[in-house]
XYZ file of C-alpha atoms in Angstrom:
504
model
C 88.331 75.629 121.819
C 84.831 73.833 121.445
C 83.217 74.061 118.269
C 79.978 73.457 119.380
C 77.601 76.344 119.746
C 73.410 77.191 119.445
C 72.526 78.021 116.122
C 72.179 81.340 115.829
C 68.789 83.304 114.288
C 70.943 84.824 111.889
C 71.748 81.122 110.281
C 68.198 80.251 111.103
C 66.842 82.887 109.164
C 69.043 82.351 106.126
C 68.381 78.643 106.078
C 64.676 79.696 105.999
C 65.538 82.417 102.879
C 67.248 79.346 101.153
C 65.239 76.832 101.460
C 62.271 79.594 100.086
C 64.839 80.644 97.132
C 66.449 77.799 95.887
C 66.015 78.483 92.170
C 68.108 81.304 92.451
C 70.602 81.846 94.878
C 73.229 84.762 94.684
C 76.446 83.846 93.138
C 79.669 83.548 93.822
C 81.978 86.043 91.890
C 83.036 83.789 88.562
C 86.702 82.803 87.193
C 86.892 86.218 85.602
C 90.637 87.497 86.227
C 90.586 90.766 87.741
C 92.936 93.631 85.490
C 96.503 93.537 87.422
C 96.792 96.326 89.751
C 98.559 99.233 88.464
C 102.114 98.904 88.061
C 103.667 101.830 90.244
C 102.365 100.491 93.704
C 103.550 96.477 92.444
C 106.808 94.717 93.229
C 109.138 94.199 90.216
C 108.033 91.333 87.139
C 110.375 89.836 85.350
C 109.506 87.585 82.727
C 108.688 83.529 83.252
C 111.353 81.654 82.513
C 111.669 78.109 83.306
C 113.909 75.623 81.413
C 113.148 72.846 82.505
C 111.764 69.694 80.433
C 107.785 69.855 79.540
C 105.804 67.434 82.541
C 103.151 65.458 81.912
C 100.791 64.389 84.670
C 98.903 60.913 83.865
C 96.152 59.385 85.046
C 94.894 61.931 87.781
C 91.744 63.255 88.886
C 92.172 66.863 88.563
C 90.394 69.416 90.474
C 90.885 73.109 88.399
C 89.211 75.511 90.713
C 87.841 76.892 87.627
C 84.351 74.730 87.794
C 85.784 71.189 85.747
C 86.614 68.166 87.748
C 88.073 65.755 85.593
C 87.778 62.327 87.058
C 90.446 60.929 84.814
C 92.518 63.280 83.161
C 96.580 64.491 82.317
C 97.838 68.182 83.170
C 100.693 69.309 80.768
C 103.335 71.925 81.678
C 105.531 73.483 79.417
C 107.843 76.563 79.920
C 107.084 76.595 83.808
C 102.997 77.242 82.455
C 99.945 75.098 82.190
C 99.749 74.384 78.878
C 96.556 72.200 78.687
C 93.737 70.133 81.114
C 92.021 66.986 79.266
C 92.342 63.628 78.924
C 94.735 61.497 76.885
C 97.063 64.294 76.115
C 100.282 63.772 74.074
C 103.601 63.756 75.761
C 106.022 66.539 73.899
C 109.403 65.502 73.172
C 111.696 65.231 76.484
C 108.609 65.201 78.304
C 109.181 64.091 82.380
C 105.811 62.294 82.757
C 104.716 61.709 86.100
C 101.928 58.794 86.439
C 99.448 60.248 89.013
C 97.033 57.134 88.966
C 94.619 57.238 91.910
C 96.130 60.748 93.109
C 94.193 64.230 92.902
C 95.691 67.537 91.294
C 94.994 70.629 92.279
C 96.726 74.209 91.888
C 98.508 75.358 94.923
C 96.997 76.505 97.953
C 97.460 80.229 98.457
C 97.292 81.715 101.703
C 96.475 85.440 102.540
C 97.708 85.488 106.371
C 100.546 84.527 107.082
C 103.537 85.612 109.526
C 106.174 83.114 108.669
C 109.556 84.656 108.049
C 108.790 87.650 110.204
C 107.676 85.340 113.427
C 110.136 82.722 112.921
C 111.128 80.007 114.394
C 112.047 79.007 116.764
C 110.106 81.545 118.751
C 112.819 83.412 120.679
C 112.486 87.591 121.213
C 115.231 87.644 118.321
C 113.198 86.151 115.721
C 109.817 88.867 116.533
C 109.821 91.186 113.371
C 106.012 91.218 112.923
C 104.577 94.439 114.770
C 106.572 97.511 114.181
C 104.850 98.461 117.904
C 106.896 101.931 118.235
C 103.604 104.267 116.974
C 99.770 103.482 116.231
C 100.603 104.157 112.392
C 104.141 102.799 110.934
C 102.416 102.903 107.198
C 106.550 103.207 106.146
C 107.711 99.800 107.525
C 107.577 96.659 105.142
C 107.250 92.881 106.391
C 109.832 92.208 103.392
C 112.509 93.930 105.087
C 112.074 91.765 108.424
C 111.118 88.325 106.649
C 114.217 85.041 106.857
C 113.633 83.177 104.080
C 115.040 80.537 106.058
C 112.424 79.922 108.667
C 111.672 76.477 109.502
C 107.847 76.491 109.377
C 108.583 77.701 105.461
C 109.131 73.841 104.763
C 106.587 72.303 106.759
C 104.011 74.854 105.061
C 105.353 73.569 101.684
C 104.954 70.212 102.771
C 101.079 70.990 103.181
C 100.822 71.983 99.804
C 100.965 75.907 99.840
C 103.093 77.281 97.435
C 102.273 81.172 97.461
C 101.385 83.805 101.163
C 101.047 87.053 101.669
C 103.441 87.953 104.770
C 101.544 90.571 106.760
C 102.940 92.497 109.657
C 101.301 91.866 112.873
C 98.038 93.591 114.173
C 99.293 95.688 116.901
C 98.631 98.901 114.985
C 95.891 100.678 113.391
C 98.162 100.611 110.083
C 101.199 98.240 110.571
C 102.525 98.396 107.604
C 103.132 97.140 103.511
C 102.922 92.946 103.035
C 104.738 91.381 100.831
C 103.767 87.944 99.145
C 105.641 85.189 98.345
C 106.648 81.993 96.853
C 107.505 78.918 99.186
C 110.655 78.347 97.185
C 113.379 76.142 98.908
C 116.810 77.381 99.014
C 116.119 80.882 99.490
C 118.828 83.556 100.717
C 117.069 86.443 100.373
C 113.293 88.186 100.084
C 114.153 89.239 96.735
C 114.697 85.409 95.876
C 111.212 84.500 96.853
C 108.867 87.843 95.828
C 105.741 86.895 93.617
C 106.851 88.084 90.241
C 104.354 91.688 89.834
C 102.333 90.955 93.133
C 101.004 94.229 94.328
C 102.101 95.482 97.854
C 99.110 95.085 100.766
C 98.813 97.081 103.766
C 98.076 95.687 107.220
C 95.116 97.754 108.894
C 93.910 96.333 112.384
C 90.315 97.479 113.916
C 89.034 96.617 117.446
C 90.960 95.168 120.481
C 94.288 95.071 119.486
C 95.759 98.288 119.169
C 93.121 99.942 121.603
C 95.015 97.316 124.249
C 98.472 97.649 122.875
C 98.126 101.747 123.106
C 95.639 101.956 125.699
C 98.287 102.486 128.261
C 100.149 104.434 125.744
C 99.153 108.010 123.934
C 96.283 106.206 122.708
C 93.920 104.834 121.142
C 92.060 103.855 123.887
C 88.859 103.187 122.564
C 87.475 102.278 119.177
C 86.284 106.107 118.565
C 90.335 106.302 119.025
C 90.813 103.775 116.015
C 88.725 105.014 113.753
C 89.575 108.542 114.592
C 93.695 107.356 113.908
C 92.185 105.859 110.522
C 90.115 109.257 109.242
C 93.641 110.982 110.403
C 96.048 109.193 108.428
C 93.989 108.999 104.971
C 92.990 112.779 105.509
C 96.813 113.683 105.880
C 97.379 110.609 102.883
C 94.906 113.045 100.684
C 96.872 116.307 101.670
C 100.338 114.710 100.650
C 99.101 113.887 97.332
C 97.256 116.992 96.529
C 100.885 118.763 97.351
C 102.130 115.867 95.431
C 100.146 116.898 92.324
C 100.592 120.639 92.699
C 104.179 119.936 92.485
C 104.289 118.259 89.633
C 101.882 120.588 87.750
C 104.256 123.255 88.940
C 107.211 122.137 87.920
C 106.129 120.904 84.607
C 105.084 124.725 84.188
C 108.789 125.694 85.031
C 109.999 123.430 82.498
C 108.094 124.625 79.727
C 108.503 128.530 80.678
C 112.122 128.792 82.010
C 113.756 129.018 78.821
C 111.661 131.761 77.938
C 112.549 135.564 78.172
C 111.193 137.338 81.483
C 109.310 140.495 81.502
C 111.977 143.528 81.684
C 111.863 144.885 85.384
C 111.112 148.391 86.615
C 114.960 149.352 86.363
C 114.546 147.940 82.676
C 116.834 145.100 83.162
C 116.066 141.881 81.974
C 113.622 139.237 84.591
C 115.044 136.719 86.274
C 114.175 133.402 85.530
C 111.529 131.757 88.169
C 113.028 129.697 90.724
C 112.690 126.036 90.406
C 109.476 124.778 92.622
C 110.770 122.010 95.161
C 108.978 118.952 95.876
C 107.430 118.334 99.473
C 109.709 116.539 101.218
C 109.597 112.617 101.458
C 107.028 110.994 103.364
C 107.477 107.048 103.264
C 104.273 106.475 104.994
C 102.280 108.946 103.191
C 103.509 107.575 100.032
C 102.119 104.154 100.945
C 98.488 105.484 102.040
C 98.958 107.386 98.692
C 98.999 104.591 96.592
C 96.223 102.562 98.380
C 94.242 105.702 97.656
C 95.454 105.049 94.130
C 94.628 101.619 93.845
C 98.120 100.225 93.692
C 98.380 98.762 97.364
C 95.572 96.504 98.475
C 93.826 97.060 101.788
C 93.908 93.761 104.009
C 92.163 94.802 107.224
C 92.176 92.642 110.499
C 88.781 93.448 112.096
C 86.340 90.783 113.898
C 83.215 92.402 114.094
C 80.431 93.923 111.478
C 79.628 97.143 112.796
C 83.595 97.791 112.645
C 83.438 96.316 109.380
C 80.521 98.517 108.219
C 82.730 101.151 109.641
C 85.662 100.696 107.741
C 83.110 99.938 104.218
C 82.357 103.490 105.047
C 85.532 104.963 106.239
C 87.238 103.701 102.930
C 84.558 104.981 100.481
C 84.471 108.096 102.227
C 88.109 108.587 101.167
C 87.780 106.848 97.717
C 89.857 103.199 98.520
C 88.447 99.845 98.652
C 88.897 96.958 101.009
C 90.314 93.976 99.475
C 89.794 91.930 102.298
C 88.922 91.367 105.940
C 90.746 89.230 107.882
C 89.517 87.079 110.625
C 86.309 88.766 110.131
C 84.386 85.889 112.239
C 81.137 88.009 112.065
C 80.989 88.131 108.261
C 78.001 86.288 107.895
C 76.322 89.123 109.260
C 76.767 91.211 106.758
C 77.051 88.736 103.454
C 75.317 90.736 101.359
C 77.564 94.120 102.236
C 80.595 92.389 101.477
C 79.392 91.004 98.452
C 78.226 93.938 97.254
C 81.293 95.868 98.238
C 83.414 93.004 96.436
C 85.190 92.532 99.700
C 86.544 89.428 100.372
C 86.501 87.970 103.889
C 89.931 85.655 104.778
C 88.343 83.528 107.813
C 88.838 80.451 109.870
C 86.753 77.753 109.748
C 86.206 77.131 113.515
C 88.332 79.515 115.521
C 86.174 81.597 117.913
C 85.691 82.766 121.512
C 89.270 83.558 122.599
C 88.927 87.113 122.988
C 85.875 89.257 123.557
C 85.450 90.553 119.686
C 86.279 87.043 118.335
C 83.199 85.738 120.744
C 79.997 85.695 118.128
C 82.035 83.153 115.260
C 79.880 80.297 113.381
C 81.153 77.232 111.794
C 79.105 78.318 109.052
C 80.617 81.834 107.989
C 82.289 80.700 105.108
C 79.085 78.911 103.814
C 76.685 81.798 104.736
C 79.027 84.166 103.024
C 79.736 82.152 99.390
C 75.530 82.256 99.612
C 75.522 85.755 99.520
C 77.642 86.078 96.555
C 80.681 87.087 98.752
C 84.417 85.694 98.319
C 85.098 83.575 101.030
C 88.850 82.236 101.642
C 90.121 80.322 104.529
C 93.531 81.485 105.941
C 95.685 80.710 108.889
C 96.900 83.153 110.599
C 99.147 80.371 112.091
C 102.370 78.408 111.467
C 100.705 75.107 112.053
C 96.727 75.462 110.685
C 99.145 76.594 107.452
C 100.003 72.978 107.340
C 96.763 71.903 106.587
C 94.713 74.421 105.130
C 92.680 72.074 103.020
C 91.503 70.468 106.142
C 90.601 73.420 107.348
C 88.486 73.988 103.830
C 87.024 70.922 104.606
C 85.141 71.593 107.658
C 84.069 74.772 106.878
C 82.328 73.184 103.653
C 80.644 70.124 105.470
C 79.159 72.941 107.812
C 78.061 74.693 105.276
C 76.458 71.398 103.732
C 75.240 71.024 107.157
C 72.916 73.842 107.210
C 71.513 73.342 103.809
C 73.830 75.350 101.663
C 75.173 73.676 98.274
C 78.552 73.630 98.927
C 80.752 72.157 95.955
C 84.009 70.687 96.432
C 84.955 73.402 93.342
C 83.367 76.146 95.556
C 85.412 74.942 99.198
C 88.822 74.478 96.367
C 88.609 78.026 95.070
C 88.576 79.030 98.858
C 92.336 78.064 99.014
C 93.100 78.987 95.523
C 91.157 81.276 93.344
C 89.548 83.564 96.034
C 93.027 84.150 97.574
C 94.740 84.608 94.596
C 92.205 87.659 93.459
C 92.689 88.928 96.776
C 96.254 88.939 96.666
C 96.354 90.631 93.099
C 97.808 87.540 91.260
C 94.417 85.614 90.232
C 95.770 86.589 86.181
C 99.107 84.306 86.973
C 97.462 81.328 89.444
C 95.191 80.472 91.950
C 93.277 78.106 88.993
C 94.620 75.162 86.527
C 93.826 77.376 83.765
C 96.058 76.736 80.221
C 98.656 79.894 80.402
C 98.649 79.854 84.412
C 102.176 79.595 86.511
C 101.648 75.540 86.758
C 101.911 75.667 90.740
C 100.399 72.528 91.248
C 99.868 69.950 94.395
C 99.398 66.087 93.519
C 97.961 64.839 96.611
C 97.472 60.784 97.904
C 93.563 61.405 97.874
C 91.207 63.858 98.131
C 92.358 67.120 100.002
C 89.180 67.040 102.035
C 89.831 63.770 103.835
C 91.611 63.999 106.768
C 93.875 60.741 105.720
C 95.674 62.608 102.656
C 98.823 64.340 102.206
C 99.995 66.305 99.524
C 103.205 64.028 97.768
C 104.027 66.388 95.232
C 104.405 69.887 95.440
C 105.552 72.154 92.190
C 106.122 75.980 91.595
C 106.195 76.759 87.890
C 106.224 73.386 86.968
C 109.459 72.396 88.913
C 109.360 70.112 91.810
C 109.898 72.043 95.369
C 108.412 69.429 97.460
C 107.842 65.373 96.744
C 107.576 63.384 100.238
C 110.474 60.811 100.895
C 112.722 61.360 98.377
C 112.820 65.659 97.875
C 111.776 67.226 101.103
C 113.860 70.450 101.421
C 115.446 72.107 104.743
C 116.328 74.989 105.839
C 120.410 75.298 106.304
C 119.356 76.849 110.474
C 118.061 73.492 111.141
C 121.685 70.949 109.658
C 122.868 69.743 112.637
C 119.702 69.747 114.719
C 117.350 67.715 112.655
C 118.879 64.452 111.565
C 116.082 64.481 108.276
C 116.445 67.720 106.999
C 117.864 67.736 103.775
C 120.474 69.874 102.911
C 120.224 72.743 100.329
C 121.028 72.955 97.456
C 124.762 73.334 96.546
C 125.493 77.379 95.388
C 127.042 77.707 91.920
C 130.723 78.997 92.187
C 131.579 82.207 91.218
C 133.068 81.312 87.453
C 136.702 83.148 87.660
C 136.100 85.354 84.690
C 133.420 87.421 86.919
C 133.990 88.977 90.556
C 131.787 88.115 92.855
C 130.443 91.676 93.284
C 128.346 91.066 89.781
């Protein structure tokens, strides 16, 4: 797709607002860690535990995402956690030190769209367990239960420096479902090996094209009024369920306190019967997950291209008392900067996909820019198994167009679009997304700066332990032994000692 297109009024105007309003520019939401969502709608948290040795990076220029760029400085990990940022820091006893002389550090990149695992490869009809395509609404299903930990593109992701994604189900529905996010961890067998210690569940909306042309043919939607009519529909019934949710509880805890007691003597004189035990409504998996993004507990991560849908769905979601935690795609942002920002939306964008669909056909290079003006969160995602390889390209061009237009675009500002932004829209901005001293050390040493075009990341840790270092640790899947002479094989599995059965 070209990526050349007439500037449009919209960025001519705001050039003209910035160059009249330099002293004071909106800004960009600060390194503040968002409380954790609640706990009930959140997956489960064990505590950090790593045992391996304390690390010591040397020498590097490190890049936090929090605002300090040290040109020449050493990063210190201890107990899987970023202990401390400075230079000329002391090596602990047992220390592995790693000399990163001439290399950059930055945390890991985080990406909020992502369908590895549940669109494997390679791309064969067996391996599609994105879009649960069966009904406009499947609120019940859960990308975790369809994601392969073993997916090939997993390593080559990891190999581009991302360490942490949210897998999303596809956008074929108005509501397709809970995410689920993840760690890039090699080795995996299972979801449950790979979850994001206390990440909070997201749910997949879609607006626009997609399901009005995967249902069109179908009982509908047809048309947007469709969409947004299937949206008003499922929170209104979402509200019902928990308002019979509540009643049921308030009931029941009034059965509990007066069952024991004695009952008013009937009209033949004999002793009342004790009241029958209320029931609950009966199960609603669906229902239950709209019931906790009403709650707060599940975060809303909404596919939708244009504003007006966007304004829309600002509106739909106060109207039934939930926020947005992000758009997705969302290639006419910059037309409505200062709504998101004020809504504290975030928008998860490309930084030069456009045109190849009707709603996708009004995209700027410089929506990322125009939107960190306004105060908004801007994030670059991928949405694809090989832009995920090189996300911090992708950061890279969407800040030099930004710089292009006039807009002071730090290299801190176009980091924290692959780290920090992501990481509060995912729910886990407390534990990483910034090189912050008690912070999960997921960390990328790269050969350069991750804006040039001519760097690679060389060494890639989660929690402090290596998961990726190019030529000598560079993790496969066991799907690709025998078909890729490279790959390297996992890791061995401990044997079962023969005091325990293999069912603990």
């Amino acid at each position: 797709m070209s990526s050349r297109r007439p500037r449009s009024p919209v960025i001519s105007g705001f050039v003209l607002f910035l160059a009249c309003n330099r002293g004071a520019p909106p800004q960009p939401p600060s390194d503040v860690a968002a409380p954790a969502p609640n706990v009930a709608g959140r997956t489960a948290a064990p505590a950090v535990v790593s045992d391996g040795p304390p690390r010591l990076f040397r020498n590097a220029r490190i890049m936090t995402a929090a605002g300090d760029i040290f040109e020449r400085a050493d990063l210190l990990v201890v107990g899987g956690r970023i202990s401390a940022v400075g230079p000329d820091l002391k090596a602990p006893d047992g220390a592995v030190v790693v000399d990163a002389t001439g290399k950059t550090i930055t945390p890991g990149i985080i990406d909020t769209h992502s369908h590895l695992g549940v669109y494997a490869a390679p791309g064969l009809n067996g391996h599609s367990d994105g879009n649960e395509a069966s009904a406009p609404n499947t609120a019940h299903v859960r990308a975790e239960d369809g994601y392969w930990p073993q997916d090939p593109q997993i390593d080559r992701a990891r190999a581009g420096g991302v360490t942490t994604a949210q897998i999303l189900p596809g956008s074929a529905n108005l509501i397709g479902g809970r995410s689920v996010t993840v760690r890039f961890l090699p080795d995996a067998r299972s979801v449950d090996d790979v979850k994001f210690p206390g990440a909070p569940y997201g749910l997949k909306m879609a607006c626009g094209e997609n399901p009005k042309r995967v249902y069109g043919d179908k009982a509908g939607p047809k048309t947007r009024m469709g969409n947004i009519a299937g949206f008003r529909d499922a929170f209104q019934k979402a509200k019902e369920y928990e308002r019979a949710q509540s009643k049921y509880l308030k009931d029941h805890a009034d059965w509990e306190k007066n069952k024991d007691k004695p009952q008013p003597a009937g009209k033949d004189g004999q002793p009342g019967k004790p009241p029958d035990e209320p029931q609950p409504p009966t199960r609603d998996f669906g229902l239950e997950t709209l019931g906790l993004v009403l709650k707060g507990e599940i975060l809303v991560h909404n596919h939708c291209y244009r504003a007006d849908e966007m304004s829309q769905m600002l509106d739909l979601a106060a109207t039934y008392g939930f926020k947005i935690r992000s758009f997705h795609h969302a290639v006419e942002a910059y037309k409505i900067a200062d709504r998101l920002a004020a809504a504290d939306t975030a928008a998860s964008i490309w930084a030069d996909w456009w045109g190849f669909k009707a709603e996708a056909f009004d995209g700027i290079l410089e929506n990322a820019a125009l939107l960190h003006a306004a105060g908004g969160r801007s994030i670059i995602h991928s949405d694809s198994p090989t832009g995920i390889q090189r996300l911090d390209h992708e950061a890279a061009k969407a800040m030099h167009a930004g710089r292009r237009i006039g807009i002071e675009i730090s290299e801190n500002d176009a980091l924290r679009w692959l780290t920090a932004n992501p990481a509060w829209a995912l729910g886990i901005d407390h534990e990483v997304g910034t090189l912050t001293p008690g912070k999960r050390a997921d960390v990328v040493v790269w050969s350069g700066s991750p804006f040039s075009v001519y760097t690679r990341a060389e060494q890639v840790y989660i929690d402090g332990e290596p998961v990726f270092v190019r030529g000598s640790y560079e993790p496969g899947t066991d799907f690709e032994l025998g078909y890729n002479a490279g790959a390297a094989p996992p890791a061995p599995v401990a044997p079962v000692p023969s005091n325990m059965s293999a069912a603990h």
